[in-house]
Coordinates of N, CA, C and O in Angstrom, one line a residue:
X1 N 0.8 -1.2 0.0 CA 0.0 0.0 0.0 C 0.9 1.2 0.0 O 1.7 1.3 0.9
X2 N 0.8 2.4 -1.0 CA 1.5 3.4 -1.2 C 0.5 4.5 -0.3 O -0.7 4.6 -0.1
X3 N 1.4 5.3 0.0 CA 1.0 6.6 0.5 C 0.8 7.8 0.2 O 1.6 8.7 0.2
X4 N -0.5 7.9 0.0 CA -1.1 9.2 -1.1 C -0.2 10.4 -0.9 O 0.2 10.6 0.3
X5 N 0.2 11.1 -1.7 CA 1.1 12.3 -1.6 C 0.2 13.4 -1.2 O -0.7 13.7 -2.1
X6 N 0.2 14.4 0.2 CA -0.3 15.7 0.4 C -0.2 16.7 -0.6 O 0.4 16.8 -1.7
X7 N -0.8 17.6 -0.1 CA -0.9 19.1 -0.8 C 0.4 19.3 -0.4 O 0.9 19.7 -1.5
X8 N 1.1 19.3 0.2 CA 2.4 19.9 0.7 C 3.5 19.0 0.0 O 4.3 19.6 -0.7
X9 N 3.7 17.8 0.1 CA 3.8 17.1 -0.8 C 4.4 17.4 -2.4 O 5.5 17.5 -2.9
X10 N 3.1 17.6 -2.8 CA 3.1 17.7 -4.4 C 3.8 19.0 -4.7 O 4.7 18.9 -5.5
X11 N 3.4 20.3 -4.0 CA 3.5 21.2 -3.9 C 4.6 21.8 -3.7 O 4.8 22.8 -4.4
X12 N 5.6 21.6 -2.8 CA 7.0 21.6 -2.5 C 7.7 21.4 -3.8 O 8.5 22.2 -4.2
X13 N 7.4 19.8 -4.6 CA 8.9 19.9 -5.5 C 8.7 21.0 -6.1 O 9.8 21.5 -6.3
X14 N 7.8 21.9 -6.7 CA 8.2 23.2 -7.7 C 8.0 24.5 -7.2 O 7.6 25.5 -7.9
X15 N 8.5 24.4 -5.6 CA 9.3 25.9 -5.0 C 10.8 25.4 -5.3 O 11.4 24.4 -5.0
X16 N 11.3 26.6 -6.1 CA 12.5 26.5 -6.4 C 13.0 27.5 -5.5 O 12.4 28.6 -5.3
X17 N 14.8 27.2 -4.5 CA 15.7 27.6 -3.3 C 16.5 28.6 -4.5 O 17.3 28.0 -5.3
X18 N 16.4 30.0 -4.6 CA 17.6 30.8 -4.9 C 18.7 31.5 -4.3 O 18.8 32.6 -4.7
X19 N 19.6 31.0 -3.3 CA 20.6 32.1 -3.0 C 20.8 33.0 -3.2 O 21.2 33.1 -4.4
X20 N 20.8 33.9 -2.4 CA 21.6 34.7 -2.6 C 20.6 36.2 -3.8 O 21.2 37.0 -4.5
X21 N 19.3 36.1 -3.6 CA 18.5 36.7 -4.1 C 17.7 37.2 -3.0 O 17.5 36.6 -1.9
X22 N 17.2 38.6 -3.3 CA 17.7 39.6 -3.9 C 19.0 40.1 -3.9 O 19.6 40.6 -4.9
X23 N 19.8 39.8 -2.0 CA 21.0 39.7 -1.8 C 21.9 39.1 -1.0 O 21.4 38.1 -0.7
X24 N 22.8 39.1 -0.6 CA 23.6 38.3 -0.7 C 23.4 38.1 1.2 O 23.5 38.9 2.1
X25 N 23.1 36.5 1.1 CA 22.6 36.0 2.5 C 21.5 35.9 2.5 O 21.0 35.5 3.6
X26 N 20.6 36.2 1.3 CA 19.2 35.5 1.2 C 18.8 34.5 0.4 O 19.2 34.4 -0.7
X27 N 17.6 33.5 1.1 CA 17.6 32.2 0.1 C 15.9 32.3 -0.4 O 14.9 31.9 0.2
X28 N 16.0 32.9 -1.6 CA 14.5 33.4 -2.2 C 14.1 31.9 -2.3 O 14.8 31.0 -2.6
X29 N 11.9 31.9 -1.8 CA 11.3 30.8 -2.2 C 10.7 31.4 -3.8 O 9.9 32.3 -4.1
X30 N 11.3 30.8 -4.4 CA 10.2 31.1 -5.9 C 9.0 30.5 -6.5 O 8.8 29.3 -6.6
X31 N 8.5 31.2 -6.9 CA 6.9 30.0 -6.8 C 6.7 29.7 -8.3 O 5.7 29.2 -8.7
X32 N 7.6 30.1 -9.1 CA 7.2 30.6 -10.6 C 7.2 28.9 -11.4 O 6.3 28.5 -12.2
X33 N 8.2 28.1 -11.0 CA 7.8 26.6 -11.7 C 6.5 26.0 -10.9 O 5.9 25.0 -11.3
X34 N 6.2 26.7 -9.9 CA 4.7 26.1 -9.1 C 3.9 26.3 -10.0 O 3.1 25.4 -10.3
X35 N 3.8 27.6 -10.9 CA 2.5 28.7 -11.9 C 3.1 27.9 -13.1 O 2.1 28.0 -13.9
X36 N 3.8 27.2 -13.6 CA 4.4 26.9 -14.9 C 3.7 25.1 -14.7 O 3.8 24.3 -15.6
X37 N 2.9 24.8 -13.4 CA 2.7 23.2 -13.1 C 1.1 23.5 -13.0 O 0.7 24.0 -12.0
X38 N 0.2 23.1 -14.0 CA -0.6 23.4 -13.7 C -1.5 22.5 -12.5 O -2.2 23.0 -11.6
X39 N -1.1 21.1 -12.8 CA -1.7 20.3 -11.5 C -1.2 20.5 -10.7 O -2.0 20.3 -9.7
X40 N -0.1 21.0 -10.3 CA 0.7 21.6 -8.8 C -0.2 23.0 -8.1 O -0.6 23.5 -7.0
X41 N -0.2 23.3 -9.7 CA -0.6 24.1 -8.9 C -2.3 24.6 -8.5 O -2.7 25.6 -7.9
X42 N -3.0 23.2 -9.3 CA -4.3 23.3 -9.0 C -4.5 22.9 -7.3 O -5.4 23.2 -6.5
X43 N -3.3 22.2 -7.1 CA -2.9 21.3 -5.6 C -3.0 22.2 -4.3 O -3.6 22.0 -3.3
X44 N -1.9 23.4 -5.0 CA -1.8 24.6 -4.0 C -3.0 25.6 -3.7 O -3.3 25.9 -2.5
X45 N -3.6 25.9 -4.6 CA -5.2 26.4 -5.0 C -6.1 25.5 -4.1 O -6.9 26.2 -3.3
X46 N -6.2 24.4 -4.0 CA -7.2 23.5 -3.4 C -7.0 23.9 -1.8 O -7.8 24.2 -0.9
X47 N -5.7 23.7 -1.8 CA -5.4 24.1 -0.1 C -5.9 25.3 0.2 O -6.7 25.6 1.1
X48 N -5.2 26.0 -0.4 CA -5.4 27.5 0.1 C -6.8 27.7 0.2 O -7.2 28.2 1.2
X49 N -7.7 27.3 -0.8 CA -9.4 27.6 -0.8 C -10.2 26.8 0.2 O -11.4 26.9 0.4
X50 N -9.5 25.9 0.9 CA -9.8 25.0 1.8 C -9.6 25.8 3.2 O -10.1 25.5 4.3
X51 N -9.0 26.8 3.1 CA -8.1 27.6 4.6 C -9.4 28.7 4.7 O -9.9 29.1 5.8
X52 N -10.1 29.1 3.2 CA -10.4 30.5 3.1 C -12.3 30.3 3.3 O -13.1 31.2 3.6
X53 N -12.8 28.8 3.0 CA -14.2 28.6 2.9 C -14.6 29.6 4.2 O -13.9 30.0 5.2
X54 N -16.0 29.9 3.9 CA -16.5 30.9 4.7 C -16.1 31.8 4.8 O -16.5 32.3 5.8
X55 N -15.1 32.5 4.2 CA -15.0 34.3 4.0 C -16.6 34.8 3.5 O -17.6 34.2 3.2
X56 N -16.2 36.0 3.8 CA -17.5 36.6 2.5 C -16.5 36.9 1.7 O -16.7 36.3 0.6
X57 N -15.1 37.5 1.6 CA -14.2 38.2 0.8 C -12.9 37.4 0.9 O -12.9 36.7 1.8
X58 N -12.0 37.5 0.1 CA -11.0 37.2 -0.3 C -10.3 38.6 -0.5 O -10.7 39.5 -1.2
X59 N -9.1 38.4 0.3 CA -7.9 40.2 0.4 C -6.8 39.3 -0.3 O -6.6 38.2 0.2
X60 N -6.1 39.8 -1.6 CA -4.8 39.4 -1.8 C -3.7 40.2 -1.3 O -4.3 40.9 -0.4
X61 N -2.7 40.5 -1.2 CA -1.6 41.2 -1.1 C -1.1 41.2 -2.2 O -1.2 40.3 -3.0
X62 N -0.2 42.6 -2.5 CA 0.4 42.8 -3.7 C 1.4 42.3 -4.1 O 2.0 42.7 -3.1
X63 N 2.5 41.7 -4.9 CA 1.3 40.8 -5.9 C 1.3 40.0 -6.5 O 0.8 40.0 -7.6
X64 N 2.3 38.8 -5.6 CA 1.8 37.5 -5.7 C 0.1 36.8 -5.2 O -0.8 36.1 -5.7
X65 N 0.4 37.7 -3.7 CA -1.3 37.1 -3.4 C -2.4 37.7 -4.2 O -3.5 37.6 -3.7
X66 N -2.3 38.2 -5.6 CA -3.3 38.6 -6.5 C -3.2 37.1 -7.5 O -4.3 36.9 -8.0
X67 N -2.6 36.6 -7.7 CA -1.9 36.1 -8.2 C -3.0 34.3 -7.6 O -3.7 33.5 -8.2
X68 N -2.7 34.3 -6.5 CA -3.3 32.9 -5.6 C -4.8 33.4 -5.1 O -5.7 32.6 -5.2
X69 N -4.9 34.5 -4.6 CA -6.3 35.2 -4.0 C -7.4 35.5 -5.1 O -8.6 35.5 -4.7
X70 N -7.1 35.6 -6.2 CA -8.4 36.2 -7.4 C -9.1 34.3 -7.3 O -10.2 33.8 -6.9
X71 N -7.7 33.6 -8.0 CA -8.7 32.4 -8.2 C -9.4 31.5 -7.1 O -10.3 30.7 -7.3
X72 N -8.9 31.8 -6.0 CA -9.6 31.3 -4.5 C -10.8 31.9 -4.8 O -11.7 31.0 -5.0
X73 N -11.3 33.1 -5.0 CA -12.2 34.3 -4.5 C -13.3 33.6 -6.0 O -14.5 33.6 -6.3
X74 N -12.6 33.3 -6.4 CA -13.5 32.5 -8.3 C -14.3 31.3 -7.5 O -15.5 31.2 -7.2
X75 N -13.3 30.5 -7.4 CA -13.5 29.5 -6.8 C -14.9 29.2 -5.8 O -15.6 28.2 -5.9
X76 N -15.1 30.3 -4.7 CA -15.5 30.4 -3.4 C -16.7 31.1 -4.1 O -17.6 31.2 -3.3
X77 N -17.0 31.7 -5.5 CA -17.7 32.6 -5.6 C -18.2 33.9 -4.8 O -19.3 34.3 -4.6
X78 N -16.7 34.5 -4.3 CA -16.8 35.4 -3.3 C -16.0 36.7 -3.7 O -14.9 36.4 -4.1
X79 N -16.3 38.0 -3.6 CA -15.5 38.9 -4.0 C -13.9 39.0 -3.7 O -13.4 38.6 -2.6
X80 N -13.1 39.6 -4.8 CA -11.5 39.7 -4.4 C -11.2 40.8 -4.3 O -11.2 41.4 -5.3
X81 N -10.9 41.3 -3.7 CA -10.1 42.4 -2.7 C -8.7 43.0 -2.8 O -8.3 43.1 -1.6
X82 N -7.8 43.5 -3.8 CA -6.8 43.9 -3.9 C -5.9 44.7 -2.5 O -6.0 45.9 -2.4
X83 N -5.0 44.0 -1.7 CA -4.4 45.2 -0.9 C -2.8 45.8 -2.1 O -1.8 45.1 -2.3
X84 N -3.1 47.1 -2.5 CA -1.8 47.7 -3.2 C -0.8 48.7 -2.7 O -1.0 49.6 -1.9
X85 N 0.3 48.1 -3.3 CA 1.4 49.8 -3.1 C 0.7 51.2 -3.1 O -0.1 51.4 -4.1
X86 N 0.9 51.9 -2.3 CA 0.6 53.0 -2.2 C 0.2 53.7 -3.8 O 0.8 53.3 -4.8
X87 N -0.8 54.8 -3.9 CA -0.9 55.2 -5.3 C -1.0 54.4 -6.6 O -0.9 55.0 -7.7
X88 N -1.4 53.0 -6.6 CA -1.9 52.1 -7.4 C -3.6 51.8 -7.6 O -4.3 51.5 -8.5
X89 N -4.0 52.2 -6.3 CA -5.7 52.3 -6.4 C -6.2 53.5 -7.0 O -5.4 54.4 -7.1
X90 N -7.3 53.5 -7.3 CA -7.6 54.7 -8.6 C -8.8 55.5 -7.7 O -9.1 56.6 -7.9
X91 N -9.4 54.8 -6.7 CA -10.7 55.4 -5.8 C -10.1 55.7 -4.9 O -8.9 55.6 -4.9
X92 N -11.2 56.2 -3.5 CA -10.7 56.0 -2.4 C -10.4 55.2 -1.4 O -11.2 54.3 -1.2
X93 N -9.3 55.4 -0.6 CA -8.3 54.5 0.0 C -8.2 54.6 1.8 O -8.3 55.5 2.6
X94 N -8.1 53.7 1.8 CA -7.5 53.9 3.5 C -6.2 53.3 3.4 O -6.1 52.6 2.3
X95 N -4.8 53.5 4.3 CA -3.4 53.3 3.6 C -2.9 52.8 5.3 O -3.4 53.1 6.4
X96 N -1.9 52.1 5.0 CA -1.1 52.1 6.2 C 0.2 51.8 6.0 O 0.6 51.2 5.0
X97 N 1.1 52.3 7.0 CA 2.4 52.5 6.7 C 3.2 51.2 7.5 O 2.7 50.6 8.5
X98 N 4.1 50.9 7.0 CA 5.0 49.1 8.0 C 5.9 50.0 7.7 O 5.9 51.1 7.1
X99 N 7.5 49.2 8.6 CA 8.7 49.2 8.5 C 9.1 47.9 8.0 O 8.9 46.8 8.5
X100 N 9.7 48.1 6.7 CA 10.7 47.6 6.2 C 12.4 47.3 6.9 O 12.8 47.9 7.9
X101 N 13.5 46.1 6.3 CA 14.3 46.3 7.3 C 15.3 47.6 6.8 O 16.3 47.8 7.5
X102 N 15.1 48.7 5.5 CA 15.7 49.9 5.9 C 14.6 50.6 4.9 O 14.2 50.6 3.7
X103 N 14.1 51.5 6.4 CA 12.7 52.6 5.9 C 11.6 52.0 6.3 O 11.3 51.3 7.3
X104 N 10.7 52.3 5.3 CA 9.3 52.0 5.7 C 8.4 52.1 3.6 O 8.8 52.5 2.5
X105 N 7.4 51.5 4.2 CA 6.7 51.2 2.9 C 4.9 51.6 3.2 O 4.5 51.5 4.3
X106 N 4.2 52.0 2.2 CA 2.7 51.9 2.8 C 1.9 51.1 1.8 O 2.5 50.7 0.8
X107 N 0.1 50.8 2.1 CA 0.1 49.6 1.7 C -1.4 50.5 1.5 O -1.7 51.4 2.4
X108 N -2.2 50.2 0.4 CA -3.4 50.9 0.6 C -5.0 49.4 0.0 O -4.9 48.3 -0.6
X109 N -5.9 50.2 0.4 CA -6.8 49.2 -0.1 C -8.2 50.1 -0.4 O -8.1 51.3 0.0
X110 N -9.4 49.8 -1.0 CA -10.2 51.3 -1.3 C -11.0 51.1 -0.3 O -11.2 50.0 0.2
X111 N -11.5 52.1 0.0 CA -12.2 52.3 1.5 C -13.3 52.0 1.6 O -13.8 51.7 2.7
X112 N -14.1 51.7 0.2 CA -15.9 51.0 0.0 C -15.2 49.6 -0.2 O -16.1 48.8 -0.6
X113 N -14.1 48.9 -0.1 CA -14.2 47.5 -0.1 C -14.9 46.6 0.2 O -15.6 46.1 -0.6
X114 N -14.9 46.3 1.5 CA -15.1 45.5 2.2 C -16.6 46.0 3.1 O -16.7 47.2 3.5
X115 N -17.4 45.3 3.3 CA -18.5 45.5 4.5 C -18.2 45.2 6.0 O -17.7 44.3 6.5
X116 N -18.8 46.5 6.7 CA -18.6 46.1 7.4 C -19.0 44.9 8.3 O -20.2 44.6 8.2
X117 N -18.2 44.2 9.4 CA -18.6 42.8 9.3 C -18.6 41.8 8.8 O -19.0 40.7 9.2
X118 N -17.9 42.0 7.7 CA -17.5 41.0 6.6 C -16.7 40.1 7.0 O -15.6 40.7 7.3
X119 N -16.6 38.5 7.1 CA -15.8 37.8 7.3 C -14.5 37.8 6.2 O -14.8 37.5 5.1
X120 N -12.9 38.2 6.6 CA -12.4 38.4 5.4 C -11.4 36.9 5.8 O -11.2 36.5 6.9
X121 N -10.6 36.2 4.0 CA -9.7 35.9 4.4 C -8.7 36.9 3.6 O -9.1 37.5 2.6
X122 N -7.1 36.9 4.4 CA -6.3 37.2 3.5 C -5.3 36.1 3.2 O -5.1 35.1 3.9
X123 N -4.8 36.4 1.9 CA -4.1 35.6 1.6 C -2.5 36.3 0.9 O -2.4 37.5 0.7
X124 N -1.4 35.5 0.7 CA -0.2 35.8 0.2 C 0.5 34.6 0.0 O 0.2 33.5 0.5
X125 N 1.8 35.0 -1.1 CA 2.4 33.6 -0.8 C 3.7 33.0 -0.1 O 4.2 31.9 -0.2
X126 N 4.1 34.7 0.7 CA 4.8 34.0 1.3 C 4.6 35.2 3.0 O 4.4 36.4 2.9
X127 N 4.8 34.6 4.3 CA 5.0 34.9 5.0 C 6.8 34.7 6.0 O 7.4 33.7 6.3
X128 N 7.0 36.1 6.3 CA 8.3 36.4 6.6 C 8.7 36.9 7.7 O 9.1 36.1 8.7
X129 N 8.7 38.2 7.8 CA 8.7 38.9 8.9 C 7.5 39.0 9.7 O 7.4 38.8 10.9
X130 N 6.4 39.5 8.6 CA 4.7 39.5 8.6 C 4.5 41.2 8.8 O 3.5 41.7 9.1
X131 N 5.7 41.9 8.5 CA 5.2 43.2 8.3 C 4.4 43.5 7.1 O 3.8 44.5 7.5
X132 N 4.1 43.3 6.2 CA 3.3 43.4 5.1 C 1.7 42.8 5.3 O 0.8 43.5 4.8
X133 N 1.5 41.6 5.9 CA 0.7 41.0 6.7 C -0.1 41.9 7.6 O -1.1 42.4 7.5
X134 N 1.0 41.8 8.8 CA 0.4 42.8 9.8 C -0.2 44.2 9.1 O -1.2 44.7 9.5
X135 N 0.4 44.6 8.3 CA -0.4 46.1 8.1 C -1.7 45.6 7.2 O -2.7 46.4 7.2
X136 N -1.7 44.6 6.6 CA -3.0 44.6 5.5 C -3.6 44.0 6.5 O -4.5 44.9 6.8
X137 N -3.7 42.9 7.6 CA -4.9 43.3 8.8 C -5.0 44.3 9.4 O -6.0 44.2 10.1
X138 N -4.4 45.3 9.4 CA -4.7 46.4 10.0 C -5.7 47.2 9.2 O -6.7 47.7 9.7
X139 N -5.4 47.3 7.9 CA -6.5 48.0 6.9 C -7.4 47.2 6.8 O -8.4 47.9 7.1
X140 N -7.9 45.8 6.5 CA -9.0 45.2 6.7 C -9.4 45.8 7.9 O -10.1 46.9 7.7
X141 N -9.3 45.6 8.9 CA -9.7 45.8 10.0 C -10.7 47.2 10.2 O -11.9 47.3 10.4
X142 N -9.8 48.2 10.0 CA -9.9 49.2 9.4 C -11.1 49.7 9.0 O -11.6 50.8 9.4
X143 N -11.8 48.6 7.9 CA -12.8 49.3 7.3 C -14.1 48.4 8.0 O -15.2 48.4 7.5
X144 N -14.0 48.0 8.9 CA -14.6 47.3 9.8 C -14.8 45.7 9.3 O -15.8 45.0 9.6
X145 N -14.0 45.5 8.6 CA -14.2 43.7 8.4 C -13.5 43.2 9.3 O -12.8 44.0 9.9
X146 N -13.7 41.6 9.6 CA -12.9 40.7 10.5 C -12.5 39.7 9.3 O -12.9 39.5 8.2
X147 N -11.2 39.3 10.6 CA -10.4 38.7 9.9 C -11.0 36.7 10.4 O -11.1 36.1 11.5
X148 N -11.2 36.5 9.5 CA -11.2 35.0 9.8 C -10.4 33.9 9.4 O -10.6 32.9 10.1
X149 N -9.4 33.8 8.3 CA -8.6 33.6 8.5 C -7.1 34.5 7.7 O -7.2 35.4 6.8
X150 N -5.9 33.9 8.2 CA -4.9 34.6 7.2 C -4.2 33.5 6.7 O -3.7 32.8 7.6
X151 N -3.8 33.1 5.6 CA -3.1 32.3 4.7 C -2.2 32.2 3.7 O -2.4 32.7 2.6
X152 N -1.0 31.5 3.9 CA 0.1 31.6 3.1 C 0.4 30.5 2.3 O 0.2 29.4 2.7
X153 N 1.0 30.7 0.8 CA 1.9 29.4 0.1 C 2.9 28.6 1.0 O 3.1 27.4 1.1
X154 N 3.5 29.9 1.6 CA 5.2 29.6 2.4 C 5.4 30.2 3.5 O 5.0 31.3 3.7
X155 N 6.1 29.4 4.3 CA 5.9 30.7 5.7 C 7.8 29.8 6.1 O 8.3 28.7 6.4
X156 N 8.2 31.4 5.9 CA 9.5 31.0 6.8 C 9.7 31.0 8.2 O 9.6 32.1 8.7
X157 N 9.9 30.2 8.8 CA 9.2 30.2 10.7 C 10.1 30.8 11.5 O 9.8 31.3 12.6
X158 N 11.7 30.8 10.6 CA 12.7 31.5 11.1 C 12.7 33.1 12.1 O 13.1 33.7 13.1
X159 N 11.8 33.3 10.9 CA 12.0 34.9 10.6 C 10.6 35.1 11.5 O 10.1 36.1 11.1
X160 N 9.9 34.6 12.4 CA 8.9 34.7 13.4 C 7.8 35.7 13.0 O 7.5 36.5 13.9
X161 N 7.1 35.7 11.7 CA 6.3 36.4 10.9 C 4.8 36.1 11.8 O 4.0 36.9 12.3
X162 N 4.7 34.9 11.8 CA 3.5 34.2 12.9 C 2.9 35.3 14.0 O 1.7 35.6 14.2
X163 N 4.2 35.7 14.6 CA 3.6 36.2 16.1 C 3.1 37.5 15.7 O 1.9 37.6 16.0
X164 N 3.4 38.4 15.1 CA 3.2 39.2 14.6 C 1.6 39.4 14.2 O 1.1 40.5 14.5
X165 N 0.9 38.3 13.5 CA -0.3 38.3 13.1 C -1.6 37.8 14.3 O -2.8 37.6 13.9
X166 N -1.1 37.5 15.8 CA -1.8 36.9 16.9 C -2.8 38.0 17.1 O -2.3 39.1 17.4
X167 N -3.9 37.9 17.1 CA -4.5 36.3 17.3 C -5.1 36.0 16.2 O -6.2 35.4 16.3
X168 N -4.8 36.1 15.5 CA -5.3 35.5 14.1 C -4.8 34.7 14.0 O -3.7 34.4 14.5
X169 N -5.8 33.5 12.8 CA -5.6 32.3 12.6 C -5.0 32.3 11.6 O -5.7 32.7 10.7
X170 N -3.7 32.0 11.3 CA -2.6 31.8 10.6 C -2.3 30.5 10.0 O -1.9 29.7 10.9
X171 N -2.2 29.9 8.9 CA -2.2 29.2 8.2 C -1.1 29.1 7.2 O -0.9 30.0 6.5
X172 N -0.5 28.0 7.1 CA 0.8 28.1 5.8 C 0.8 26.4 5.5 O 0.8 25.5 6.3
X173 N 0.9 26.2 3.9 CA 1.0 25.1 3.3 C 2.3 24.8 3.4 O 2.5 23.7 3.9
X174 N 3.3 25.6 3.1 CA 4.6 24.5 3.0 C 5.3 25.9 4.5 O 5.0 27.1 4.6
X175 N 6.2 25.2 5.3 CA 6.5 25.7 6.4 C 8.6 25.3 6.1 O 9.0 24.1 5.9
X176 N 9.4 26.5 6.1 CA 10.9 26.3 6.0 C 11.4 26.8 7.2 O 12.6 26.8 7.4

């Protein structure tokens, strides 16, 4: 008797390990042979829409989680939710600012998004620090949605991105 291969599983062999990207002492997860697999990556899709059932909304992050969050939000028959770089939304915005590890960055989303009350999930594909994270629950929040859950492709555990998002329910398919 063979042993059925998981979502995590399947899904792993096509994150490809880059050193030394962006720079030097970093080991980028790339998800791009995951998007080039279409069964892999129907694999990865299944999970993640499995984390997000019972949203009313689906939030990506910019912008790979546009990338994994539109077809969840298809999927779930539930609206998708863009959070963008600053000055990329064309309406009105509520915006929030993170630190980066030199400077800072802000993160905006449009201010009629979401209902309030709205069960949201967010999604991305990779969690790290969870400064990017943490601020896009902050703007959900914001417009008076809850967060029900939050969800990742990759979660580096090193880098303690997790605590950062407490008490939210935090979720990640493949864990390094």
């Amino acid at each position: 008797m063979t042993d059925t291969p998981t979502h995590s599983d399947l899904v792993a062999q096509y994150i490809r390990a880059i050193p030394d990207f962006p720079e030097p002492g970093i080991l980028f997860r790339d998800i791009t042979p995951l998007l080039a697999e279409p069964e892999a990556f129907a694999h990865a899709l299944d999970w993640l829409t499995e984390q997000c059932d019972g949203a009313d909304a689906i939030v990506g992050i910019e912008s790979r989680g546009f990338i994994l969050g539109a077809p969840i939000a298809q999927r779930l028959n539930r609206p998708f939710v863009p959070v963008r770089k600053a000055g990329k939304l064309p309406a009105d915005t509520i915006a929030r600012s993170y630190d980066l590890e030199y400077g800072s960055a802000m993160i905006e989303i449009h201010a009629d998004a979401l209902n309030s009350g709205a069960r949201v999930a967010l999604v991305d594909d990779l969690l790290a620090t969870g400064g990017t994270a943490e601020a896009s629950v902050q703007l959900v929040l914001q417009t008076g949605a809850e967060i029900s859950a939050v969800t990742f492709l990759i979660e580096l555990a090193a880098l303690n991105g997790r605590e950062r998002l407490r008490p939210h329910e935090t979720t990640s398919l493949l864990i390094y």
